[in-house]
Coordinates of C-alpha atoms in Angstrom, one line a residue:
X1 CA 0.0 0.0 0.0
X2 CA 1.3 3.5 -0.9
X3 CA 1.6 6.1 1.8
X4 CA 0.4 9.7 1.5
X5 CA 1.6 12.5 3.8
X6 CA -0.8 15.4 3.9
X7 CA -0.2 18.7 5.7
X8 CA -2.8 21.1 6.8
X9 CA -5.2 18.2 7.1
X10 CA -7.4 19.5 9.9
X11 CA -9.9 21.3 7.7
X12 CA -10.8 22.5 4.2
X13 CA -8.8 21.2 1.3
X14 CA -6.3 19.2 3.3
X15 CA -9.0 17.3 5.2
X16 CA -10.9 16.6 2.0
X17 CA -7.7 15.4 0.2
X18 CA -6.8 13.1 3.2
X19 CA -10.2 11.5 3.1
X20 CA -10.3 11.1 -0.7
X21 CA -6.8 9.5 -0.7
X22 CA -7.8 7.1 2.0
X23 CA -10.8 6.1 0.0
X24 CA -8.5 5.6 -3.0
X25 CA -6.5 3.0 -1.0
X26 CA -3.6 5.1 0.3
X27 CA -2.3 4.8 3.9
X28 CA -2.7 8.4 4.9
X29 CA -0.7 10.3 7.5
X30 CA -2.7 13.5 8.2
X31 CA -0.6 16.3 9.8
X32 CA -2.0 19.4 11.4
X33 CA -2.1 21.4 14.6
X34 CA -5.5 20.5 15.9
X35 CA -5.5 17.2 17.8
X36 CA -9.3 17.1 18.1
X37 CA -9.8 17.6 14.3
X38 CA -7.2 14.9 13.5
X39 CA -8.8 12.4 15.9
X40 CA -12.0 12.8 13.9
X41 CA -10.0 11.6 10.8
X42 CA -8.6 8.6 12.7
X43 CA -12.1 7.2 12.7
X44 CA -11.8 6.9 8.9
X45 CA -8.6 4.8 9.2
X46 CA -6.2 7.8 8.8
X47 CA -3.1 8.2 10.9
X48 CA -3.3 11.5 12.8
X49 CA -0.1 13.5 13.4
X50 CA -0.1 16.7 15.5
X51 CA 2.6 18.7 13.9
X52 CA 3.7 22.4 13.5
X53 CA 5.2 22.4 10.1
X54 CA 7.5 25.4 11.1
X55 CA 9.1 23.2 13.8
X56 CA 12.1 21.8 11.8
X57 CA 13.1 19.3 14.5
X58 CA 9.6 18.0 14.9
X59 CA 9.1 17.6 11.1
X60 CA 12.4 15.8 10.8
X61 CA 11.4 13.4 13.6
X62 CA 8.0 12.8 12.1
X63 CA 9.5 11.9 8.7
X64 CA 12.3 9.7 10.1
X65 CA 11.8 6.2 8.9
X66 CA 8.5 7.0 7.2
X67 CA 8.1 5.9 3.5
X68 CA 6.3 8.7 1.6
X69 CA 5.0 7.9 -1.9
X70 CA 2.8 11.0 -2.2
X71 CA 3.5 14.3 -0.4
X72 CA 0.7 16.9 -0.3
X73 CA 2.1 20.2 0.8
X74 CA -1.2 21.9 1.7
X75 CA -0.6 23.7 5.1
X76 CA -1.0 27.5 4.7
X77 CA -2.3 30.6 6.4
X78 CA -3.8 33.9 5.1
X79 CA -2.3 37.0 6.8
X80 CA -4.8 39.8 7.5
X81 CA -6.0 41.5 4.4
X82 CA -4.4 45.0 4.3
X83 CA -2.4 47.4 2.2
X84 CA 1.1 46.2 2.3
X85 CA 2.3 49.5 3.8
X86 CA 0.1 48.8 6.8
X87 CA 1.0 45.1 7.2
X88 CA 2.5 43.9 10.5
X89 CA 6.0 42.4 10.3
X90 CA 4.9 39.5 12.5
X91 CA 2.1 38.6 10.1
X92 CA 4.6 38.9 7.1
X93 CA 7.1 36.6 8.8
X94 CA 4.4 34.0 9.8
X95 CA 3.0 33.8 6.3
X96 CA 6.4 33.3 4.7
X97 CA 7.4 30.7 7.4
X98 CA 4.3 28.6 7.0
X99 CA 3.4 29.0 3.3
X100 CA 6.9 28.9 1.8
X101 CA 9.9 28.2 4.1
X102 CA 8.2 25.2 5.9
X103 CA 7.1 23.8 2.5
X104 CA 10.6 23.9 1.1
X105 CA 12.1 22.3 4.2
X106 CA 9.6 19.5 4.4
X107 CA 10.0 18.7 0.7
X108 CA 13.7 18.6 1.1
X109 CA 13.3 15.9 3.8
X110 CA 10.9 13.8 1.7
X111 CA 12.2 13.8 -1.9
X112 CA 15.6 12.0 -1.4
X113 CA 13.8 8.7 -0.7
X114 CA 11.6 9.2 -3.7
X115 CA 14.7 9.8 -5.9
X116 CA 16.3 6.6 -4.5
X117 CA 13.2 4.6 -5.4
X118 CA 12.8 6.3 -8.8
X119 CA 9.1 7.1 -8.1
X120 CA 6.9 9.5 -6.1
X121 CA 4.6 12.4 -6.4
X122 CA 4.8 15.9 -4.8
X123 CA 1.7 18.1 -4.8
X124 CA 1.5 21.7 -3.7
X125 CA -1.6 23.7 -2.9
X126 CA -0.9 27.1 -4.6
X127 CA -3.4 29.8 -5.3
X128 CA -4.8 32.0 -8.1
X129 CA -3.3 34.8 -6.1
X130 CA 0.2 33.5 -7.0
X131 CA -0.6 34.0 -10.7
X132 CA -2.6 37.2 -10.7
X133 CA -2.5 40.5 -8.7
X134 CA -5.2 41.2 -6.1
X135 CA -5.2 44.2 -3.7
X136 CA -4.4 43.7 0.0
X137 CA -2.8 40.3 -0.6
X138 CA 0.8 41.2 -1.5
X139 CA 2.5 38.9 1.0
X140 CA 0.1 35.9 0.5
X141 CA 0.5 36.4 -3.3
X142 CA 4.3 36.4 -2.9
X143 CA 4.3 33.1 -0.9
X144 CA 2.1 31.4 -3.5
X145 CA 4.1 32.7 -6.4
X146 CA 7.1 31.3 -4.6
X147 CA 5.4 27.9 -4.4
X148 CA 4.6 28.0 -8.1
X149 CA 8.3 28.8 -9.0
X150 CA 9.5 26.2 -6.6
X151 CA 7.2 23.5 -8.0
X152 CA 8.3 24.2 -11.6
X153 CA 12.0 24.1 -10.7
X154 CA 11.6 21.1 -8.5
X155 CA 9.9 19.3 -11.4
X156 CA 13.0 20.0 -13.6
X157 CA 15.2 18.5 -10.9
X158 CA 13.1 15.4 -10.2
X159 CA 11.5 14.5 -13.5
X160 CA 14.6 12.6 -14.7
X161 CA 14.2 10.4 -11.6
X162 CA 10.5 9.5 -12.4
X163 CA 9.0 11.8 -9.7
X164 CA 5.9 13.8 -10.6
X165 CA 5.2 17.3 -9.3
X166 CA 1.8 19.0 -9.4
X167 CA 0.7 22.5 -8.5
X168 CA -3.0 23.0 -7.5
X169 CA -4.2 26.5 -8.4
X170 CA -7.5 27.1 -6.6
X171 CA -9.7 30.1 -7.1
X172 CA -12.6 30.7 -4.7
X173 CA -12.9 27.7 -2.5
X174 CA -15.2 27.6 0.5
X175 CA -12.9 26.9 3.4
X176 CA -12.1 28.4 6.8
X177 CA -9.1 30.3 5.4
X178 CA -10.7 33.7 5.9
X179 CA -12.6 32.8 9.1
X180 CA -10.4 35.0 11.4
X181 CA -9.7 37.8 9.0
X182 CA -13.1 38.6 7.5
X183 CA -16.4 39.3 9.3
X184 CA -19.4 37.2 8.6
X185 CA -20.9 39.7 6.2
X186 CA -17.8 39.8 4.1
X187 CA -17.6 36.0 4.1
X188 CA -21.3 35.8 3.1
X189 CA -20.6 38.2 0.2
X190 CA -17.6 36.2 -1.0
X191 CA -19.6 33.0 -1.1
X192 CA -22.9 34.5 -2.4
X193 CA -22.6 32.5 -5.6
X194 CA -21.6 28.8 -5.4
X195 CA -17.9 28.4 -4.7
X196 CA -15.7 25.4 -5.4
X197 CA -15.9 23.0 -2.5
X198 CA -12.8 21.3 -0.9
X199 CA -14.2 17.9 -2.0
X200 CA -14.1 19.1 -5.6
X201 CA -10.4 19.8 -5.3
X202 CA -9.8 16.4 -3.6
X203 CA -11.5 14.6 -6.5
X204 CA -9.2 16.4 -8.9
X205 CA -6.2 15.3 -6.8
X206 CA -7.3 11.7 -6.9
X207 CA -7.8 11.9 -10.7
X208 CA -4.3 13.3 -11.1
X209 CA -2.5 10.7 -8.8
X210 CA -4.4 7.8 -10.4
X211 CA -3.0 8.6 -13.9
X212 CA -0.2 6.3 -15.0
X213 CA 3.3 7.2 -13.8
X214 CA 4.4 8.4 -17.2
X215 CA 1.8 11.1 -17.2
X216 CA 2.3 14.2 -15.0
X217 CA -0.3 16.9 -14.6
X218 CA 2.1 19.7 -13.8
X219 CA -0.6 22.2 -12.8
X220 CA -4.4 22.3 -12.6
X221 CA -6.5 25.4 -12.0
X222 CA -9.9 25.0 -10.4
X223 CA -12.3 28.0 -10.3
X224 CA -15.9 28.5 -9.6
X225 CA -18.1 28.6 -12.7
X226 CA -19.8 31.8 -11.6
X227 CA -17.6 34.8 -10.7
X228 CA -17.8 36.7 -7.4
X229 CA -15.4 39.0 -5.5
X230 CA -11.8 38.7 -6.6
X231 CA -10.4 36.8 -3.6
X232 CA -8.5 33.6 -3.9
X233 CA -8.4 30.2 -2.2

C-alpha cells in the first residue's frame, strides 16, 4: 500500500484530500495542529499526526523512517488583508514561514527517498493569487508565487528520476481560510454564488494521482463557474 503524507489536514482542502486518498486506498498520514480535528480523521482509518510544520526538528522526527510515496504540501495561512504599507512584520514573517519556508524544508526531507526509489509524487496547494494580482494580498501572493516557482524548478530537478510534481491552483474555495480575517458579512458576500468545495479539489487530486506514472499533470486550475469578488483560495 502506498503512503500519502498530507499537511494542513485538519480542515478544508487538506482534510478533503486526506479522506479522498484514504478512499483511494492510500495509507494516509494527516498532519496538522488541531489534535481534536485529527482524531476525527482517525475514525476513517487515517493516521493523525499533531505537527507544526514550522518546527524543523519535529518535522524531521516525524518523517524519520516514514516511507512517503505521495507528499501533499497543503498547510497554509492567510495573513490579515491589508495594504502592504500597513502590514505587521509579525504577520509577514508568519506567512512566509508557513506558506513557503516550511514547505521547502519538508519537501527537502521527503524527496531524497523518492529519488532513491525512482518514483513518487509531490503536490502543492498554490493559489490563483500566486498568478494574478489582487489588492491587500501582497504577502500571500508572494508566498504562493514562490510555491509556483519552486514547484516548476523542483519538477525540472526530479523528473529525470521519475518523480511527478503537481501544483494545484484554486480560485474561490469555500474553506475556513478567511474565518479569522473577514467578518461574517464579508464571508457571506464572498460565497454569495456557489464556490468550489474542498471535495471538488480532492476529487481532482485523486484523478491526477491515479494517472499512469508516465503522465504528470504539472498544474491544474480549479475555479468557480460563476464569478464573485476577486479573492483567492
